[in-house]
């Protein structure tokens, strides 16, 4: 069923605690933790507790949780004090766009100048 935990999903295992992570914020519906391979001084992943493979399917299947995800991305940026540099929320979708984990995750990147366009 849509949203149910997947036994082969790394981020479902972080939600359940089976795989450890450096958690920076948690809500009833989301978990935010540091990326294991940070690309900027602040690089936090915000994920929904429910399993949807990408942002669009989350928004279609659980729109309230999609809103929580975006709100939490902003809260992480504030907690990490990225106001001097700004920050970027990235939702890679599909292998060609660099998605490697198929459980929705918003990258929150900040703490340094960020170039545009991204590669
Ligand atoms: P994607 O490439 O799918 O947009 O992002 C997946 C992200 O998950 C990558 O930035 C990668 O460094 C991160 N990642 C992969 N495995 C782990 C892990 O076990 N723990 C943490 N904290 N991050 C991970
Ligand atoms: Zn999952």
Tab-separated table of C-alpha atoms and ligand atoms in Angstrom:
chain	number	residue	atom	x	y	z
A	1	UNK	CA	0.000	0.000	0.000
A	2	UNK	CA	1.235	3.522	-0.756
A	3	UNK	CA	3.207	4.997	2.108
A	4	UNK	CA	3.906	1.659	3.845
A	5	UNK	CA	7.498	0.930	4.991
A	6	UNK	CA	9.614	-0.983	2.445
A	7	UNK	CA	11.952	-3.660	3.848
A	8	UNK	CA	14.661	-2.895	1.269
A	9	UNK	CA	14.614	0.904	1.724
A	10	UNK	CA	17.578	2.575	3.447
A	11	UNK	CA	15.594	5.635	4.527
A	12	UNK	CA	12.717	3.537	5.941
A	13	UNK	CA	15.451	1.897	8.063
A	14	UNK	CA	16.621	5.331	9.252
A	15	UNK	CA	12.985	6.170	10.164
A	16	UNK	CA	12.689	2.915	12.164
A	17	UNK	CA	16.112	3.364	13.803
A	18	UNK	CA	17.489	0.159	12.254
A	19	UNK	CA	20.162	2.258	10.485
A	20	UNK	CA	21.723	5.020	12.616
A	21	UNK	CA	21.852	8.653	11.488
A	22	UNK	CA	22.782	12.009	12.971
A	23	UNK	CA	19.293	13.369	13.486
A	24	UNK	CA	18.918	17.152	13.738
A	25	UNK	CA	15.112	17.487	13.913
A	26	UNK	CA	12.095	15.185	14.152
A	27	UNK	CA	8.354	15.720	13.882
A	28	UNK	CA	5.392	13.358	13.900
A	29	UNK	CA	5.649	13.082	10.122
A	30	UNK	CA	9.310	13.828	9.229
A	31	UNK	CA	12.921	13.093	10.187
A	32	UNK	CA	15.887	15.378	9.342
A	33	UNK	CA	19.460	14.049	9.507
A	34	UNK	CA	22.925	14.936	8.232
A	35	UNK	CA	23.945	13.614	4.821
A	36	UNK	CA	26.726	11.020	5.143
A	37	UNK	CA	28.624	12.671	2.247
A	38	UNK	CA	28.051	16.406	2.758
A	39	UNK	CA	28.361	18.716	-0.256
A	40	UNK	CA	28.201	21.959	1.768
A	41	UNK	CA	28.761	23.026	5.405
A	42	UNK	CA	25.044	22.433	5.938
A	43	UNK	CA	23.766	19.325	4.137
A	44	UNK	CA	20.725	17.860	5.832
A	45	UNK	CA	18.182	15.429	4.373
A	46	UNK	CA	14.535	15.841	5.355
A	47	UNK	CA	12.411	12.742	4.775
A	48	UNK	CA	8.792	11.819	5.411
A	49	UNK	CA	8.226	8.884	7.772
A	50	UNK	CA	5.966	7.394	5.104
A	51	UNK	CA	7.534	5.759	2.052
A	52	UNK	CA	6.911	7.424	-1.298
A	53	UNK	CA	9.604	7.131	-3.970
A	54	UNK	CA	9.762	10.798	-4.939
A	55	UNK	CA	8.396	14.252	-4.198
A	56	UNK	CA	5.601	14.190	-6.772
A	57	UNK	CA	4.204	10.851	-5.564
A	58	UNK	CA	4.371	12.121	-1.959
A	59	UNK	CA	2.509	15.295	-2.925
A	60	UNK	CA	-0.150	13.239	-4.743
A	61	UNK	CA	-0.534	10.566	-2.044
A	62	UNK	CA	0.008	12.527	1.173
A	63	UNK	CA	-0.204	16.281	0.464
A	64	UNK	CA	-0.217	17.272	4.136
A	65	UNK	CA	3.059	15.423	4.650
A	66	UNK	CA	4.534	17.073	1.538
A	67	UNK	CA	3.724	20.436	3.133
A	68	UNK	CA	5.325	19.272	6.405
A	69	UNK	CA	8.465	18.307	4.468
A	70	UNK	CA	8.842	21.777	2.965
A	71	UNK	CA	8.102	23.483	6.282
A	72	UNK	CA	10.693	21.314	8.018
A	73	UNK	CA	13.281	22.100	5.313
A	74	UNK	CA	12.819	25.759	6.219
A	75	UNK	CA	13.082	24.990	9.946
A	76	UNK	CA	16.328	23.092	9.358
A	77	UNK	CA	17.751	26.036	7.393
A	78	UNK	CA	16.839	28.380	10.255
A	79	UNK	CA	18.266	26.030	12.898
A	80	UNK	CA	21.492	25.732	10.894
A	81	UNK	CA	21.658	29.544	10.651
A	82	UNK	CA	21.961	29.681	6.874
A	83	UNK	CA	20.425	33.176	6.750
A	84	UNK	CA	23.772	34.796	5.802
A	85	UNK	CA	24.307	32.560	2.749
A	86	UNK	CA	20.813	31.496	1.790
A	87	UNK	CA	20.072	27.860	1.208
A	88	UNK	CA	18.787	25.493	-1.451
A	89	UNK	CA	16.144	22.749	-1.200
A	90	UNK	CA	16.816	19.995	-3.767
A	91	UNK	CA	14.484	17.112	-4.628
A	92	UNK	CA	16.316	14.958	-7.170
A	93	UNK	CA	13.803	12.856	-9.092
A	94	UNK	CA	14.912	9.925	-11.255
A	95	UNK	CA	18.313	8.352	-11.847
A	96	UNK	CA	19.184	10.832	-14.605
A	97	UNK	CA	18.789	13.670	-12.108
A	98	UNK	CA	21.039	11.959	-9.564
A	99	UNK	CA	18.433	10.258	-7.381
A	100	UNK	CA	20.021	7.224	-5.710
A	101	UNK	CA	17.629	6.585	-2.805
A	102	UNK	CA	14.014	6.081	-3.842
A	103	UNK	CA	12.379	7.346	-0.640
A	104	UNK	CA	11.530	11.055	-0.952
A	105	UNK	CA	14.198	13.282	0.551
A	106	UNK	CA	14.743	17.023	0.423
A	107	UNK	CA	18.381	18.068	0.507
A	108	UNK	CA	18.866	21.305	2.479
A	109	UNK	CA	22.182	22.813	1.384
A	110	UNK	CA	23.732	25.990	2.744
A	111	UNK	CA	26.604	27.594	4.601
A	112	UNK	CA	28.494	28.547	1.449
A	113	UNK	CA	27.736	30.373	-1.774
A	114	UNK	CA	25.791	28.118	-4.164
A	115	UNK	CA	26.233	28.446	-7.913
A	116	UNK	CA	23.389	28.431	-10.428
A	117	UNK	CA	22.546	26.564	-12.613
A	118	UNK	CA	23.388	23.278	-10.865
A	119	UNK	CA	25.143	20.577	-12.897
B	1	LIG	P1	20.047	11.438	-3.893
B	1	LIG	O1	21.333	11.187	-4.663
B	1	LIG	O2	19.117	10.239	-3.968
B	1	LIG	O3	19.366	12.733	-4.210
B	1	LIG	O4	20.484	11.600	-2.379
B	1	LIG	C1	20.788	10.533	-1.550
B	1	LIG	C2	21.680	11.089	-0.466
B	1	LIG	O5	21.712	10.172	0.595
B	1	LIG	C3	23.136	11.308	-0.912
B	1	LIG	O6	23.473	12.686	-0.765
B	1	LIG	C4	23.930	10.391	0.007
B	1	LIG	O7	25.164	10.967	0.421
B	1	LIG	C5	22.979	10.182	1.175
B	1	LIG	N1	23.137	8.918	1.846
B	1	LIG	C6	23.269	7.692	1.257
B	1	LIG	N2	23.354	6.728	2.194
B	1	LIG	C7	23.267	7.361	3.402
B	1	LIG	C8	23.288	6.882	4.767
B	1	LIG	O8	23.391	5.685	5.041
B	1	LIG	N3	23.186	7.822	5.734
B	1	LIG	C9	23.073	9.156	5.470
B	1	LIG	N4	22.996	9.998	6.500
B	1	LIG	N5	23.033	9.641	4.193
B	1	LIG	C10	23.130	8.747	3.189
B	2	LIG	ZN1	11.412	4.108	2.363
